[in-house]
Short mmCIF file of C-alpha atoms in Angstrom, two decimals:
data_model
loop_
_atom_site.label_atom_id
_atom_site.label_comp_id
_atom_site.label_asym_id
_atom_site.label_seq_id
_atom_site.Cartn_x
_atom_site.Cartn_y
_atom_site.Cartn_z
CA UNK P 482 0.00 0.00 0.00
CA UNK P 483 1.20 3.50 -0.79
CA UNK P 484 1.56 5.93 2.08
CA UNK P 485 -0.84 8.89 2.03
CA UNK P 486 1.79 11.06 3.68
CA UNK P 487 5.51 10.48 3.49
CA UNK P 488 7.97 12.64 5.34
CA UNK P 489 11.62 12.45 4.39
CA UNK P 490 14.66 13.89 6.16
CA UNK P 491 12.61 16.78 7.52
CA UNK P 492 14.35 19.52 9.49
CA UNK P 493 12.56 22.53 10.95
CA UNK P 494 14.05 25.57 12.69
CA UNK P 495 12.10 28.42 14.28
CA UNK P 496 13.02 32.06 13.76
CA UNK P 497 14.79 32.18 17.13
CA UNK P 498 17.10 29.34 16.07
CA UNK P 499 15.36 26.53 17.98
CA UNK P 500 15.78 23.30 16.07
CA UNK P 501 12.36 21.71 16.49
CA UNK P 502 12.70 18.77 14.09
CA UNK P 503 15.84 16.91 13.06
CA UNK P 504 15.95 14.45 10.20
CA UNK P 505 12.42 13.15 10.62
CA UNK P 506 11.40 10.37 8.25
CA UNK P 507 7.93 8.84 8.59
CA UNK P 508 5.27 7.19 6.44
CA UNK P 509 1.58 7.34 7.24
CA UNK P 510 -0.87 5.01 5.52
CA UNK P 511 -4.51 5.51 4.58
CA UNK P 512 -7.15 4.76 7.21
CA UNK P 513 -4.78 4.18 10.07
CA UNK P 514 -4.63 5.94 13.39
CA UNK P 515 -1.05 7.14 13.62
CA UNK P 516 0.04 8.40 17.01
CA UNK P 517 2.96 10.75 17.64
CA UNK P 518 4.05 10.68 21.25
CA UNK P 519 6.92 11.93 23.33
CA UNK P 520 7.69 14.47 26.04
CA UNK P 521 6.93 18.16 25.58
CA UNK P 522 9.24 20.00 23.19
CA UNK P 523 9.75 16.79 21.23
CA UNK P 524 8.45 18.51 18.09
CA UNK P 525 5.06 16.78 17.83
CA UNK P 526 2.95 19.90 17.38
CA UNK P 527 5.54 21.42 15.07
CA UNK P 528 5.31 18.36 12.86
CA UNK P 529 1.51 18.44 12.84
CA UNK P 530 1.45 22.10 11.89
CA UNK P 531 3.84 21.45 9.03
CA UNK P 532 1.52 18.86 7.48
CA UNK P 533 -1.00 21.45 6.32
CA UNK P 534 1.48 24.29 6.32
CA UNK P 535 0.01 26.16 9.25
CA UNK P 536 3.72 26.46 9.98
CA UNK P 537 3.70 29.23 7.36
CA UNK P 538 2.37 31.44 10.15
CA UNK P 539 5.70 31.15 11.99
CA UNK P 540 7.53 34.01 10.41
CA UNK P 541 11.22 33.50 9.84
CA UNK P 542 11.17 29.73 10.31
CA UNK P 543 13.04 27.42 7.92
CA UNK P 544 12.57 23.85 6.82
CA UNK P 545 14.54 21.28 4.87
CA UNK P 546 13.56 17.92 3.50
CA UNK P 547 10.23 16.90 2.06
CA UNK P 548 6.65 16.09 2.94
CA UNK P 549 4.64 14.39 0.24
CA UNK P 550 0.87 14.18 0.41
CA UNK P 551 -0.69 11.79 -2.12
CA UNK P 552 2.71 11.73 -3.82
CA UNK P 553 2.90 15.48 -4.26
CA UNK P 554 5.27 17.72 -2.34
CA UNK P 555 3.37 20.15 -0.12
CA UNK P 556 6.22 22.64 -0.39
CA UNK P 557 6.03 22.67 -4.17
CA UNK P 558 5.67 26.08 -5.73
CA UNK P 559 2.13 26.54 -6.98
CA UNK P 560 0.51 24.09 -4.58
CA UNK P 561 -2.91 25.27 -3.35
CA UNK P 562 -2.33 25.73 0.38
CA UNK P 563 -6.01 26.52 0.95
CA UNK P 564 -6.98 23.19 -0.62
CA UNK P 565 -4.25 21.38 1.31
CA UNK P 566 -5.70 22.69 4.58
CA UNK P 567 -9.14 21.42 3.64
CA UNK P 568 -7.76 17.98 2.86
CA UNK P 569 -5.53 17.75 5.92
CA UNK P 570 -7.73 19.23 8.59
CA UNK P 571 -6.61 20.15 12.06
CA UNK P 572 -8.17 19.93 15.53
CA UNK P 573 -6.37 21.85 18.24
CA UNK P 574 -5.58 21.03 21.84
CA UNK P 575 -7.83 23.69 23.30
CA UNK P 576 -11.40 23.55 21.98
CA UNK P 577 -11.63 26.58 19.73
CA UNK P 578 -15.16 27.33 18.59
CA UNK P 579 -15.45 30.42 16.46
CA UNK P 580 -17.91 33.07 17.65
CA UNK P 581 -21.34 32.20 16.33
CA UNK P 582 -23.77 29.31 16.42
CA UNK P 583 -23.03 25.60 16.25
CA UNK P 584 -24.23 25.62 12.64
CA UNK P 585 -22.04 28.64 11.81
CA UNK P 586 -19.00 26.75 13.07
CA UNK P 587 -19.76 23.67 11.01
CA UNK P 588 -20.49 25.50 7.79
CA UNK P 589 -17.67 28.06 8.05
CA UNK P 590 -15.08 26.16 6.04
CA UNK P 591 -17.58 25.12 3.38
CA UNK P 592 -18.95 28.63 3.00
CA UNK P 593 -15.44 30.02 2.68
CA UNK P 594 -14.88 27.48 -0.06
CA UNK P 595 -17.93 28.88 -1.85
CA UNK P 596 -20.56 26.25 -0.99
CA UNK P 597 -23.90 28.09 -0.85
CA UNK P 598 -26.42 25.28 -1.37
CA UNK P 599 -28.43 25.01 1.84
CA UNK P 600 -29.25 21.33 1.35
CA UNK P 601 -25.57 20.41 1.02
CA UNK P 602 -24.73 22.51 4.09
CA UNK P 603 -27.51 20.94 6.17
CA UNK P 604 -26.52 17.47 5.12
CA UNK P 605 -22.87 18.05 6.03
CA UNK P 606 -23.85 19.56 9.37
CA UNK P 607 -25.83 16.48 10.30
CA UNK P 608 -23.34 13.94 9.00
CA UNK P 609 -20.30 15.53 10.62
CA UNK P 610 -22.11 15.83 13.95
CA UNK P 611 -23.13 12.17 13.71
CA UNK P 612 -19.54 11.16 13.03
CA UNK P 613 -18.26 13.17 15.97
CA UNK P 614 -20.96 11.63 18.21
CA UNK P 615 -22.50 15.00 18.97
CA UNK P 616 -25.67 14.98 16.87
CA UNK P 617 -28.07 13.69 19.51
CA UNK P 618 -26.93 16.26 22.05
CA UNK P 619 -27.20 19.34 19.85
CA UNK P 620 -29.66 18.57 17.04
CA UNK P 621 -32.33 20.75 18.67
CA UNK P 622 -30.14 23.76 19.20
CA UNK P 623 -27.98 24.08 16.13
CA UNK P 624 -28.54 27.81 16.03
CA UNK P 625 -27.50 28.55 19.59
CA UNK P 626 -24.05 29.80 20.50
CA UNK P 627 -21.20 27.32 20.26
CA UNK P 628 -19.77 28.84 23.43
CA UNK P 629 -22.68 27.50 25.48
CA UNK P 630 -21.48 23.91 24.94
CA UNK P 631 -19.49 22.03 27.58
CA UNK P 632 -15.76 21.50 27.10
CA UNK P 633 -16.17 17.99 25.74
CA UNK P 634 -18.97 19.04 23.41
CA UNK P 635 -16.90 21.96 22.16
CA UNK P 636 -14.05 19.65 21.26
CA UNK P 637 -16.35 17.23 19.45
CA UNK P 638 -17.79 20.26 17.64
CA UNK P 639 -14.26 21.14 16.53
CA UNK P 640 -13.77 17.59 15.30
CA UNK P 641 -17.10 17.75 13.47
CA UNK P 642 -16.07 21.09 12.01
CA UNK P 643 -12.99 19.47 10.50
CA UNK P 644 -15.01 16.51 9.22
CA UNK P 645 -17.57 18.80 7.55
CA UNK P 646 -14.86 19.66 5.04
CA UNK P 647 -14.64 15.97 4.11
CA UNK P 648 -10.87 15.91 4.47
CA UNK P 649 -8.58 12.98 3.68
CA UNK P 650 -6.58 13.31 6.86
CA UNK P 651 -7.70 14.50 10.28
CA UNK P 652 -4.91 15.82 12.47
CA UNK P 653 -5.63 15.94 16.20
CA UNK P 654 -3.21 17.77 18.46
CA UNK P 655 -3.89 16.45 21.95
CA UNK P 656 -7.65 16.78 21.52
CA UNK P 657 -8.57 15.62 25.01
CA UNK P 658 -6.15 17.78 26.97
CA UNK P 659 -8.82 19.78 28.77
CA UNK P 660 -11.51 17.13 28.97
CA UNK P 661 -12.85 15.02 31.82
CA UNK P 662 -12.46 11.20 31.57
CA UNK P 663 -16.01 10.68 30.30
CA UNK P 664 -15.70 13.18 27.45
CA UNK P 665 -12.27 11.74 26.70
CA UNK P 666 -13.80 8.30 26.31
CA UNK P 667 -16.47 9.68 23.94
CA UNK P 668 -13.85 11.36 21.79
CA UNK P 669 -11.70 8.21 21.72
CA UNK P 670 -14.68 6.10 20.72
CA UNK P 671 -15.51 8.38 17.84
CA UNK P 672 -11.96 7.81 16.52
CA UNK P 673 -12.76 4.12 15.85
CA UNK P 674 -15.63 5.19 13.63
CA UNK P 675 -13.62 7.90 11.94
CA UNK P 676 -10.73 5.76 10.78
CA UNK P 677 -13.07 3.83 8.50
CA UNK P 678 -13.22 6.95 6.38
CA UNK P 679 -10.25 9.05 7.32
CA UNK P 680 -6.58 8.80 8.06
CA UNK P 681 -5.99 10.04 11.58
CA UNK P 682 -2.79 11.51 12.93
CA UNK P 683 -2.91 12.26 16.59
CA UNK P 684 -0.81 13.49 19.46
CA UNK P 685 -2.28 11.72 22.49
CA UNK P 686 -2.82 13.15 25.94
CA UNK P 687 -0.85 10.34 27.55
CA UNK P 688 1.10 7.20 26.68
CA UNK P 689 -1.93 5.16 27.79
CA UNK P 690 -4.24 7.02 25.46
CA UNK P 691 -1.74 6.53 22.66
CA UNK P 692 -1.67 2.79 23.30
CA UNK P 693 -5.48 2.67 23.35
CA UNK P 694 -6.16 4.40 20.06
CA UNK P 695 -3.09 3.81 17.86
CA UNK P 696 -2.59 1.40 14.98
CA UNK P 697 0.97 2.55 14.56
CA UNK P 698 2.99 5.07 16.50
CA UNK P 699 6.23 7.03 16.50
CA UNK P 700 8.18 8.08 19.56
CA UNK P 701 9.72 11.53 19.24
CA UNK P 702 12.42 12.95 21.47
CA UNK P 703 14.16 16.32 21.03
CA UNK P 704 12.93 16.65 17.47
CA UNK P 705 14.09 13.21 16.37
CA UNK P 706 12.17 10.04 15.66
CA UNK P 707 13.50 7.45 18.09
CA UNK P 708 11.30 4.58 17.02
CA UNK P 709 8.40 3.85 14.69
CA UNK P 710 6.24 0.77 14.65
CA UNK P 711 3.00 -0.99 15.37
CA UNK P 712 1.28 -0.32 18.64
CA UNK P 713 2.26 -3.70 20.04
CA UNK P 714 5.89 -3.16 19.18
CA UNK P 715 6.16 0.33 20.63
CA UNK P 716 4.13 -0.04 23.76
CA UNK P 717 4.85 -3.68 24.59
CA UNK P 718 8.28 -4.53 23.20
CA UNK P 719 10.11 -1.29 22.42
CA UNK P 720 13.49 -1.79 20.75
CA UNK P 721 15.06 1.40 21.97
CA UNK P 722 15.95 1.93 25.62
CA UNK P 723 14.66 5.51 25.53
CA UNK P 724 11.27 4.42 24.23
CA UNK P 725 11.03 1.82 26.94
CA UNK P 726 11.98 4.33 29.63
CA UNK P 727 9.33 6.74 28.41
CA UNK P 728 6.59 4.18 27.94
CA UNK P 729 7.17 2.66 31.36
CA UNK P 730 7.11 6.10 32.92
CA UNK P 731 10.74 6.43 33.90
CA UNK P 732 10.80 9.98 32.47
CA UNK P 733 8.50 12.46 30.72
CA UNK Q 57 4.30 51.23 57.94
CA UNK Q 58 2.47 47.94 57.71
CA UNK Q 59 1.21 46.42 54.46
CA UNK Q 60 -2.35 47.36 55.40
CA UNK Q 61 -1.39 50.97 56.07
CA UNK Q 62 0.48 51.34 52.81
CA UNK Q 63 -2.50 49.81 51.01
CA UNK Q 64 -4.82 52.37 52.56
CA UNK Q 65 -2.47 55.24 51.85
CA UNK Q 66 -2.02 54.24 48.22
CA UNK Q 67 -5.76 53.91 47.70
CA UNK Q 68 -6.39 57.30 49.28
CA UNK Q 69 -3.68 59.01 47.26
CA UNK Q 70 -4.93 57.59 43.99
CA UNK Q 71 -8.51 58.57 44.80
CA UNK Q 72 -7.48 62.14 45.59
CA UNK Q 73 -5.43 62.45 42.40
CA UNK Q 74 -8.31 61.10 40.33
CA UNK Q 75 -10.63 63.64 41.91
CA UNK Q 76 -8.15 66.42 41.15
CA UNK Q 77 -8.32 65.44 37.51
CA UNK Q 78 -12.08 65.03 37.29
CA UNK Q 79 -13.22 68.06 39.26
CA UNK Q 80 -11.80 70.78 36.96
CA UNK Q 81 -13.25 69.05 33.89
CA UNK Q 82 -16.69 68.84 35.46
CA UNK Q 83 -16.34 72.45 36.56
CA UNK Q 84 -15.51 73.63 33.04
CA UNK Q 85 -18.49 71.78 31.59
CA UNK Q 86 -20.87 73.13 34.26
CA UNK Q 87 -19.48 76.64 33.89
CA UNK Q 88 -19.99 76.68 30.12
CA UNK Q 89 -23.40 75.14 30.54
CA UNK Q 90 -24.46 77.67 33.17
CA UNK Q 91 -23.46 80.68 31.10
CA UNK Q 92 -24.41 79.34 27.70
CA UNK Q 93 -27.66 77.48 28.11
CA UNK Q 94 -29.81 80.62 28.00
CA UNK Q 95 -28.50 81.39 24.50
CA UNK Q 96 -29.66 78.08 23.06
CA UNK Q 97 -32.70 78.18 20.82
CA UNK Q 98 -33.64 76.87 17.40
CA UNK Q 99 -33.08 80.40 16.13
CA UNK Q 100 -29.55 80.44 17.60
CA UNK Q 101 -28.64 77.10 16.02
CA UNK Q 102 -29.91 77.93 12.55
CA UNK Q 103 -29.70 81.69 11.95
CA UNK Q 104 -26.57 83.38 10.63
CA UNK Q 105 -24.76 85.90 12.81
CA UNK Q 106 -25.85 89.46 12.23
CA UNK Q 107 -24.89 93.00 13.20
CA UNK Q 108 -21.12 92.41 13.21
CA UNK Q 109 -21.70 89.00 14.78
CA UNK Q 110 -22.96 90.55 18.01
CA UNK Q 111 -26.46 89.27 17.31
CA UNK Q 112 -28.07 86.32 15.55
CA UNK Q 113 -27.00 82.71 15.65
CA UNK Q 114 -24.30 80.26 14.59
CA UNK Q 115 -26.10 78.41 11.78
CA UNK Q 116 -23.42 78.57 9.07
CA UNK Q 117 -20.62 77.73 11.54
CA UNK Q 118 -22.52 74.77 12.95
CA UNK Q 119 -23.31 73.42 9.49
CA UNK Q 120 -19.68 73.94 8.46
CA UNK Q 121 -18.40 71.94 11.40
CA UNK Q 122 -20.87 69.12 10.76
CA UNK Q 123 -19.82 68.95 7.09
CA UNK Q 124 -16.12 69.08 7.98
CA UNK Q 125 -16.49 66.34 10.59
CA UNK Q 126 -18.35 64.18 8.10
CA UNK Q 127 -15.63 64.72 5.50
CA UNK Q 128 -12.98 63.93 8.11
CA UNK Q 129 -14.68 60.59 8.77
CA UNK Q 130 -14.83 59.81 5.05
CA UNK Q 131 -11.10 60.46 4.71
CA UNK Q 132 -9.81 59.03 7.99
CA UNK Q 133 -11.92 55.91 8.37
CA UNK Q 134 -11.25 53.90 5.18
CA UNK Q 135 -7.61 54.91 4.93
CA UNK Q 136 -6.97 54.55 8.65
CA UNK Q 137 -8.63 51.16 8.97
CA UNK Q 138 -6.96 49.89 5.80
CA UNK Q 139 -3.57 50.98 7.09
CA UNK Q 140 -4.29 49.35 10.44
CA UNK Q 141 -5.26 46.07 8.77
CA UNK Q 142 -2.10 46.18 6.72
CA UNK Q 143 0.11 46.83 9.74
CA UNK Q 144 -1.58 44.27 11.98
CA UNK Q 145 -2.23 41.44 9.53
CA UNK Q 146 0.03 41.70 6.53
CA UNK Q 147 3.12 43.76 7.25
CA UNK Q 148 4.79 41.56 9.82
CA UNK Q 149 7.38 42.77 12.24
CA UNK Q 150 10.59 44.02 10.71
CA UNK Q 151 12.73 47.11 10.82
CA UNK Q 152 10.69 48.94 8.17
CA UNK Q 153 7.32 48.35 9.85
CA UNK Q 154 8.77 49.31 13.23
CA UNK Q 155 9.81 52.63 11.67
CA UNK Q 156 6.37 53.06 10.17
CA UNK Q 157 4.72 52.42 13.55
CA UNK Q 158 7.07 54.86 15.27
CA UNK Q 159 6.25 57.47 12.63
CA UNK Q 160 2.52 57.00 13.16
CA UNK Q 161 2.80 57.37 16.93
CA UNK Q 162 4.82 60.53 16.42
CA UNK Q 163 2.40 61.92 13.86
CA UNK Q 164 -0.34 61.65 16.47
CA UNK Q 165 1.66 64.02 18.67
CA UNK Q 166 2.41 66.69 16.09
CA UNK Q 167 0.81 70.09 16.90
CA UNK Q 168 -2.33 70.65 14.88
CA UNK Q 169 -1.05 73.95 13.51
CA UNK Q 170 1.60 71.97 11.64
CA UNK Q 171 -1.17 69.99 9.94
CA UNK Q 172 -2.80 73.30 9.12
CA UNK Q 173 0.33 74.53 7.37
CA UNK Q 174 0.69 71.18 5.62
CA UNK Q 175 -2.90 71.48 4.37
CA UNK Q 176 -2.25 75.03 3.20
CA UNK Q 177 0.84 73.98 1.29
CA UNK Q 178 -0.51 70.79 -0.24
CA UNK Q 179 -4.26 71.07 -0.68
CA UNK Q 180 -4.88 74.82 -0.86
CA UNK Q 181 -1.85 75.80 -2.93
CA UNK Q 182 -0.29 72.76 -4.61
CA UNK Q 183 -3.53 71.01 -5.61
CA UNK Q 184 -5.16 74.40 -6.12
CA UNK Q 185 -8.31 73.63 -4.12
CA UNK Q 186 -8.06 77.10 -2.62
CA UNK Q 187 -9.43 77.82 0.83
CA UNK Q 188 -12.25 75.31 0.68
CA UNK Q 189 -14.21 72.62 2.49
CA UNK Q 190 -12.38 69.89 0.59
CA UNK Q 191 -8.98 71.28 1.61
CA UNK Q 192 -10.07 71.61 5.25
CA UNK Q 193 -11.68 68.16 5.32
CA UNK Q 194 -8.60 66.50 3.87
CA UNK Q 195 -6.38 68.33 6.35
CA UNK Q 196 -8.53 67.28 9.31
CA UNK Q 197 -8.69 63.76 7.89
CA UNK Q 198 -4.93 63.47 7.69
CA UNK Q 199 -4.59 64.86 11.19
CA UNK Q 200 -7.02 62.21 12.42
CA UNK Q 201 -5.37 59.30 10.58
CA UNK Q 202 -2.67 58.47 13.16
CA UNK Q 203 -5.23 58.16 15.97
CA UNK Q 204 -7.48 55.97 13.85
CA UNK Q 205 -4.58 53.81 12.70
CA UNK Q 206 -3.10 53.15 16.11
CA UNK Q 207 -6.39 52.50 17.91
CA UNK Q 208 -7.64 50.30 15.06
CA UNK Q 209 -4.40 48.32 14.99
CA UNK Q 210 -4.68 47.86 18.73
CA UNK Q 211 -8.27 46.63 18.32
CA UNK Q 212 -7.30 44.22 15.54
CA UNK Q 213 -4.40 42.80 17.52
CA UNK Q 214 -6.67 42.19 20.51
CA UNK Q 215 -8.71 39.64 18.56
CA UNK Q 216 -7.49 36.25 19.84
CA UNK Q 217 -4.85 34.71 17.60
CA UNK Q 218 -6.49 31.29 17.59
CA UNK Q 219 -9.52 32.62 15.67
CA UNK Q 220 -7.12 33.31 12.83
CA UNK Q 221 -5.36 29.96 13.12
CA UNK Q 222 -8.66 28.06 13.19
CA UNK Q 223 -10.05 30.00 10.26
CA UNK Q 224 -6.94 29.39 8.16
CA UNK Q 225 -6.86 25.74 9.14
CA UNK Q 226 -10.42 25.40 7.85
CA UNK Q 227 -9.24 26.50 4.46
CA UNK Q 228 -10.20 30.17 4.60
CA UNK Q 229 -7.92 32.58 2.79
CA UNK Q 230 -6.17 35.29 4.75
CA UNK Q 231 -8.59 37.93 3.49
CA UNK Q 232 -11.62 35.77 4.38
CA UNK Q 233 -10.11 35.31 7.83
CA UNK Q 234 -9.69 39.05 8.27
CA UNK Q 235 -13.12 39.79 6.86
CA UNK Q 236 -15.06 37.17 8.85
CA UNK Q 237 -13.06 36.51 12.01
CA UNK Q 238 -11.00 39.63 12.71
CA UNK Q 239 -12.86 42.76 11.62
CA UNK Q 240 -16.25 41.94 13.17
CA UNK Q 241 -14.62 41.50 16.57
CA UNK Q 242 -12.30 44.47 16.19
CA UNK Q 243 -15.15 46.79 15.18
CA UNK Q 244 -16.02 48.15 18.67
CA UNK Q 245 -12.40 49.15 19.22
CA UNK Q 246 -12.07 50.61 15.74
CA UNK Q 247 -15.23 52.62 16.31
CA UNK Q 248 -13.84 54.01 19.55
CA UNK Q 249 -10.73 55.16 17.76
CA UNK Q 250 -12.67 56.81 14.97
CA UNK Q 251 -15.00 58.62 17.38
CA UNK Q 252 -12.11 59.84 19.52
CA UNK Q 253 -10.39 61.10 16.40
CA UNK Q 254 -13.52 62.80 15.08
CA UNK Q 255 -14.14 64.43 18.44
CA UNK Q 256 -10.73 65.97 18.29
CA UNK Q 257 -11.12 66.98 14.65
CA UNK Q 258 -14.47 68.67 15.30
CA UNK Q 259 -12.95 70.90 17.93
CA UNK Q 260 -9.67 71.84 16.23
CA UNK Q 261 -9.05 75.40 15.16
CA UNK Q 262 -5.53 75.49 13.77
CA UNK Q 263 -5.92 73.00 10.88
CA UNK Q 264 -8.97 74.81 9.49
CA UNK Q 265 -7.56 78.27 10.04
CA UNK Q 266 -5.56 78.34 6.78
CA UNK Q 267 -7.50 75.79 4.80
CA UNK Q 268 -11.23 76.42 5.03
CA UNK Q 269 -12.52 78.64 7.79
CA UNK Q 270 -14.13 81.96 6.91
CA UNK Q 271 -14.08 84.87 9.31
CA UNK Q 272 -17.61 85.91 8.43
CA UNK Q 273 -19.68 84.21 5.73
CA UNK Q 274 -23.39 84.19 6.43
CA UNK Q 275 -24.29 82.28 3.20
CA UNK Q 276 -24.22 78.53 3.28
CA UNK Q 277 -21.60 76.79 1.09
CA UNK Q 278 -22.84 75.55 -2.29
CA UNK Q 279 -20.07 73.04 -3.03
CA UNK Q 280 -17.07 71.48 -1.34
CA UNK Q 281 -14.90 74.02 -3.12
CA UNK Q 282 -16.47 76.88 -1.16
CA UNK Q 283 -15.27 78.31 2.10
CA UNK Q 284 -17.36 77.89 5.18
CA UNK Q 285 -17.50 79.11 8.73
CA UNK Q 286 -16.71 76.54 11.39
CA UNK Q 287 -17.52 76.50 15.09
CA UNK Q 288 -14.05 76.38 16.68
CA UNK Q 289 -12.73 79.23 14.55
CA UNK Q 290 -15.97 81.18 14.97
CA UNK Q 291 -15.62 80.81 18.71
CA UNK Q 292 -12.06 82.08 18.54
CA UNK Q 293 -13.17 85.04 16.47
CA UNK Q 294 -16.07 86.10 18.67
CA UNK Q 295 -14.05 85.57 21.82
CA UNK Q 296 -11.05 87.65 20.78
CA UNK Q 297 -11.68 89.66 17.62
CA UNK Q 298 -15.08 91.28 18.10
CA UNK Q 299 -15.39 94.15 20.55
CA UNK Q 300 -18.59 94.33 22.57
CA UNK Q 301 -19.48 90.70 21.99
CA UNK Q 302 -22.29 89.53 24.36
CA UNK Q 303 -20.97 86.84 26.73
CA UNK Q 304 -24.12 84.83 26.27
CA UNK Q 305 -23.42 84.21 22.58
CA UNK Q 306 -19.81 83.27 23.30
CA UNK Q 307 -20.74 80.73 25.93
CA UNK Q 308 -23.65 79.50 23.85
CA UNK Q 309 -21.30 78.82 20.96
CA UNK Q 310 -18.83 77.05 23.27
CA UNK Q 311 -21.65 74.96 24.68
CA UNK Q 312 -22.79 73.84 21.22
CA UNK Q 313 -19.25 72.81 20.32
CA UNK Q 314 -18.99 70.91 23.58
CA UNK Q 315 -22.31 69.19 22.95
CA UNK Q 316 -21.24 68.08 19.47
CA UNK Q 317 -18.15 66.37 20.83
CA UNK Q 318 -20.14 64.94 23.72
CA UNK Q 319 -22.88 63.60 21.47
CA UNK Q 320 -20.30 61.80 19.31
CA UNK Q 321 -19.20 59.94 22.42
CA UNK Q 322 -22.77 59.38 23.54
CA UNK Q 323 -23.69 57.82 20.22
CA UNK Q 324 -20.61 55.63 20.23
CA UNK Q 325 -20.90 54.26 23.74
CA UNK Q 326 -24.21 52.35 23.40
CA UNK Q 327 -23.18 50.98 20.00
CA UNK Q 328 -19.95 49.79 21.50
CA UNK Q 329 -21.44 48.21 24.59
CA UNK Q 330 -24.09 46.36 22.62
CA UNK Q 331 -21.38 45.00 20.33
CA UNK Q 332 -19.29 44.03 23.34
CA UNK Q 333 -22.23 42.27 24.92
CA UNK Q 334 -22.61 40.05 21.90
CA UNK Q 335 -18.99 39.02 22.33
CA UNK Q 336 -18.79 35.56 23.79
CA UNK Q 337 -15.19 34.71 24.51
#
């Protein structure tokens, strides 16, 4: 099977000279849940933000190496960054509804892309909410403020908002960081449904969460990939001493 | 001195200083009101001055100031907001934009008479508009620009960064992001800046002195290339240049000018608070 995303010898340096990624090489395959884990400052979020070039917002940063999405370099001159961001959609650590109603949030990306047809919008609203396991809770108040939702609902709304764009890849940067255990479980459950349709790349809240949701995983440390492999390899029989130390809780 | 004592002392000192600032302002307003209110009448607001300005009203001057303020808004708002958007969203932070920002802050502090001379040189003479409403409006507009730019930029920067990130990550273009996520939320702040700027422009004498204001011109202007009377200059004239001027008319004129500036603020405040109330984050 061909990887949907392949990263080769990727280096990334911020404007202040911080080397966030060093020689990262990874392949991510369609319809898998790929987990990136490691201590803070390992470069996980940096890597995620590079995938749909949100890293462009970091003025003065530099990168080297390549990221290919569906066999096309995302750094290529003339690539449609707007389209790339619709196809590789991002959910952030802190739930970030935009001001407006639940419906406004879900239709924002589509409307910006020029979709005006109300029936298409309505259909996407319902489907994405179903997929994010939020439909039953909000179907009667789609036009009320998104800020009135609970933390867990907000985060599922953000997931639904990404799904409404019908992306190929959903990128989740620690999506359960601010959530209680119950909401966390709901979000994790929805991931099982989602991977039938989408490729999921996720930074987990904890090693345990990573082990629960991942098909394959990569352990990052100081901007380098220490180890990549299936979930059973990384979390049960890690090859590298540093992975083992981290997974067993000796540091991090 | 204990912590509690120093707390009490600081609170008292700050209260007294605040009062020292507020009391004279309130006194000035009350004083002008007390002496001027008897002059106010529909006649006074609409009729031209007569008998060497010692009788009659302030109609042409009031109309002139309203027109000039309107023109100032037309000039300062689009250009000021556009410049603010550019500085906050597009320009980035480098040596050039830091110089530009420094220049804008400094422009806000330049004495208004300098703007008046600039307007005389550029609009009245170079562009050949003559002493006219258009020349005066442009001069006031340019004087107001720095205030509008810096307050608008401030307002734009106070919109949380993650609205932009989220919008971009959902495939919106940068302009769509500015249009739909930044400007609506920056609007109350932008409005404040514009109103503050207009309030200052409405009351300025020096910039209109060489560019538009007529000493005595009872007819109303027919086009923007005509001269007009304007309240601040009219007030200056009747307060210093006309012998035997009744005090009532002087204070009445001052009161009207004060009320114009005050009403600008009064209109802006409810608009602003209702916009703020709709804000959810």
